[in-house]
CSV table of C-alpha atoms in Angstrom, one decimal:
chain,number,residue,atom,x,y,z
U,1,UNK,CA,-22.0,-33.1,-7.0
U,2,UNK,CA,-20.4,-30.4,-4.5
U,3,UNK,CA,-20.2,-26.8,-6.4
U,4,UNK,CA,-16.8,-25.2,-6.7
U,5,UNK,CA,-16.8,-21.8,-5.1
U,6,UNK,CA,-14.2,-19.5,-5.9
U,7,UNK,CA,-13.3,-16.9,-3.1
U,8,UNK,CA,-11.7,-13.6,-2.9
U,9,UNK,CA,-12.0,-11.7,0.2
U,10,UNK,CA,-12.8,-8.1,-0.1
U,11,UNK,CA,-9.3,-6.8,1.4
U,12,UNK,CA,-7.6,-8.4,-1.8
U,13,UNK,CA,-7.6,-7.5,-5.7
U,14,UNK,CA,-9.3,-8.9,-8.3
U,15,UNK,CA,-6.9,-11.1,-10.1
U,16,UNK,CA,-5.3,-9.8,-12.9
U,17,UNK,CA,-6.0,-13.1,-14.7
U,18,UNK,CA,-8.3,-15.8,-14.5
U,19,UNK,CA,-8.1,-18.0,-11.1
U,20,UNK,CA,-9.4,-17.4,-7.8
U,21,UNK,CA,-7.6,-16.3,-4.3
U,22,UNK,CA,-9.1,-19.8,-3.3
U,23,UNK,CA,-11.5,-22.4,-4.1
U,24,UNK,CA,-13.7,-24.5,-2.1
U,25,UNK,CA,-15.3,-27.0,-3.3
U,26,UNK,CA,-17.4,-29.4,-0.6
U,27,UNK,CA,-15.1,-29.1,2.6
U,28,UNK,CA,-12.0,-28.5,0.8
U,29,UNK,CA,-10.6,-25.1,0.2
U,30,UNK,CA,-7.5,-24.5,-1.8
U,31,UNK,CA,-5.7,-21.2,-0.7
U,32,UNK,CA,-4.0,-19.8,-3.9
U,33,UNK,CA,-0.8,-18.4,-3.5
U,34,UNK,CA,-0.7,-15.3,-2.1
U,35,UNK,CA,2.1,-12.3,-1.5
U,36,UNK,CA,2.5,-9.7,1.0
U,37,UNK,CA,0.2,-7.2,-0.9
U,38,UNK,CA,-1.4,-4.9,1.6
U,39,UNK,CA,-5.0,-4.8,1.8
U,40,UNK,CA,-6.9,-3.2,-1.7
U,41,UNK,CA,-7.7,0.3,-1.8
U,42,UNK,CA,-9.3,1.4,-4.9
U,43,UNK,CA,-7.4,3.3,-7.4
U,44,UNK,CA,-4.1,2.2,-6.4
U,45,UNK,CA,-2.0,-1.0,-7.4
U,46,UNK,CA,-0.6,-3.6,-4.7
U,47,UNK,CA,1.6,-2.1,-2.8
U,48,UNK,CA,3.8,-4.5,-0.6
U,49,UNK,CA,3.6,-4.4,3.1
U,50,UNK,CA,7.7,-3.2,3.0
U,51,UNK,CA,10.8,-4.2,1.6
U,52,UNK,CA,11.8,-6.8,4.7
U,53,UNK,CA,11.0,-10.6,4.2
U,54,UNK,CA,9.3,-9.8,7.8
U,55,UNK,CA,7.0,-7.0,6.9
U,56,UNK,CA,6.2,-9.4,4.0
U,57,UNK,CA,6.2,-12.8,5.6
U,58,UNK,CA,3.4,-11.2,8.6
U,59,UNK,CA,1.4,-9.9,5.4
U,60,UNK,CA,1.1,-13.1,3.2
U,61,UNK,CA,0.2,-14.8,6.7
U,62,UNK,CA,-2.3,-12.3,7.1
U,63,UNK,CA,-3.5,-12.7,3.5
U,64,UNK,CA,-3.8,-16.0,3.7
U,65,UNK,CA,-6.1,-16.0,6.8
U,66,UNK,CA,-8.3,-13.6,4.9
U,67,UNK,CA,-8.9,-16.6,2.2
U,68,UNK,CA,-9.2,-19.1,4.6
U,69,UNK,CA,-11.9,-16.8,6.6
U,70,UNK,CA,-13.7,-15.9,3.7
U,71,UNK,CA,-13.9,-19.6,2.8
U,72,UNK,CA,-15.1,-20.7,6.1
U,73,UNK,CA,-12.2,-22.4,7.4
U,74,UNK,CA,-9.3,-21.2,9.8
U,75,UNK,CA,-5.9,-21.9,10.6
U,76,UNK,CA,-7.1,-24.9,12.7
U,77,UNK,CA,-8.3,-26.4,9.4
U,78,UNK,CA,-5.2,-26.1,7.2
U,79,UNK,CA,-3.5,-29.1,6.2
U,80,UNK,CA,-0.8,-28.2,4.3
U,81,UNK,CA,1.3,-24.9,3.9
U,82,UNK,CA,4.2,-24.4,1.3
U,83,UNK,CA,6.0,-21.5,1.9
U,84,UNK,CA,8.2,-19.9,-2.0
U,85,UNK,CA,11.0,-17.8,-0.9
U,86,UNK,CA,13.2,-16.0,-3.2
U,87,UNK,CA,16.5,-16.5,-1.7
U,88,UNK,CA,18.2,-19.1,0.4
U,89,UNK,CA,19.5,-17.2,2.7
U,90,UNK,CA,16.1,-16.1,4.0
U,91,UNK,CA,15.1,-19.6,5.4
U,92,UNK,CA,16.3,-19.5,8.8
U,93,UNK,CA,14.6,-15.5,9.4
U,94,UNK,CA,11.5,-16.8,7.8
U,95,UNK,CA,11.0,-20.1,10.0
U,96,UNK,CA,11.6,-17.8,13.0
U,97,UNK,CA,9.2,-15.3,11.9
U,98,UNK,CA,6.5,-18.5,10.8
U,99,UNK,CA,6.8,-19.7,14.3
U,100,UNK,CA,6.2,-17.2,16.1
U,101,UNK,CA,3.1,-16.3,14.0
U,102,UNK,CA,1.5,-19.5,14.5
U,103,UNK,CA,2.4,-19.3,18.5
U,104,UNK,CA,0.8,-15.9,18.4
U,105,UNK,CA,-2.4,-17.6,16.5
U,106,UNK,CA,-2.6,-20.0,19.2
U,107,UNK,CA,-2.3,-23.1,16.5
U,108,UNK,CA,-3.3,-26.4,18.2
U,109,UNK,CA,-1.7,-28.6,16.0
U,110,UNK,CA,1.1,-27.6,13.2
U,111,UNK,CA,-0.1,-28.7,9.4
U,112,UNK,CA,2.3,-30.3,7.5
U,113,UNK,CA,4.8,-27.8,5.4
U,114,UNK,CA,6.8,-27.5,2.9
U,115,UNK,CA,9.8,-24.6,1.8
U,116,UNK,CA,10.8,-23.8,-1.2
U,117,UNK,CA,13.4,-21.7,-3.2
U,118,UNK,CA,12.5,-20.5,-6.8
U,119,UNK,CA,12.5,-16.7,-8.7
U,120,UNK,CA,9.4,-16.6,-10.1
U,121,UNK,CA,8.3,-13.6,-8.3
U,122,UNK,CA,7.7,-10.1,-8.9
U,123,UNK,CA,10.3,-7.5,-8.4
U,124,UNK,CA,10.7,-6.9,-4.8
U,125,UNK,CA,8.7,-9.8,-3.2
U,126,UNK,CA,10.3,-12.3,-1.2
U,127,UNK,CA,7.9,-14.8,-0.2
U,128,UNK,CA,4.8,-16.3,-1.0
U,129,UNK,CA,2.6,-18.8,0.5
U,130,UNK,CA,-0.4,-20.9,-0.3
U,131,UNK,CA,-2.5,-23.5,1.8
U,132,UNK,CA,-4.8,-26.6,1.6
U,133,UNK,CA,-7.6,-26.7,4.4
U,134,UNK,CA,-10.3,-29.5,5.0
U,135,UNK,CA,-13.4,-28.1,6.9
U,136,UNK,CA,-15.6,-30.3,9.6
């Protein structure tokens, strides 16, 4: 049987509680979600990348990558993407923003994705996103 690996790059905290940043377990790896935290500096708390759902959108992206890289896997390998916003409004800015990100990243083939509303973030984040890869 396949061990399960947990992951947590060093650019990110330690979780205040007990899951993982991601998990791999064979050639699966389950990207937790993840907010636009900038990277960890000891001593300080996460601080967000800026108050603009684009400041934060570019920095979950980015935070995600670092899971997926730390897990062996890249953006070539993820499967499925859900994207939380915290406002409905924000849709249309954050699809534009997600697009070009993925253009930038030279994407060969788009995973499958899924958008959400809900308020079940911290005060002053706007978005979060997780992501399921499959490796080889």
């Amino acid at each position: 049987m396949t061990e399960k690996t947990a992951i947590t790059p060093a650019t990110h905290t330690v979780p205040p509680a007990k899951f993982s940043h991601g998990v791999r377990k064979g050639n699966i790896l389950q990207v937790a979600g993840q907010v636009g935290f900038l990277p960890h500096v000891d001593g300080r708390p996460p601080t967000p990348a800026g108050p603009t759902l684009r400041e934060q959108t570019l920095q979950t992206l980015e935070n995600v990558r670092s899971v997926l890289e730390a897990g062996g896997a890249g953006w070539d390998d993820v499967m499925m993407i859900r994207v939380y916003l915290t406002d409905t409004a924000h849709f249309a800015e954050m699809n534009g923003i997600y697009n070009a990100y993925f253009e930038e990243q030279g994407l060969k083939e788009a995973p499958a994705a899924r958008t959400t509303v809900y308020v079940g973030l911290p005060d002053g984040l706007l978005v979060e996103i997780d992501a399921l890869a499959v490796l080889g």
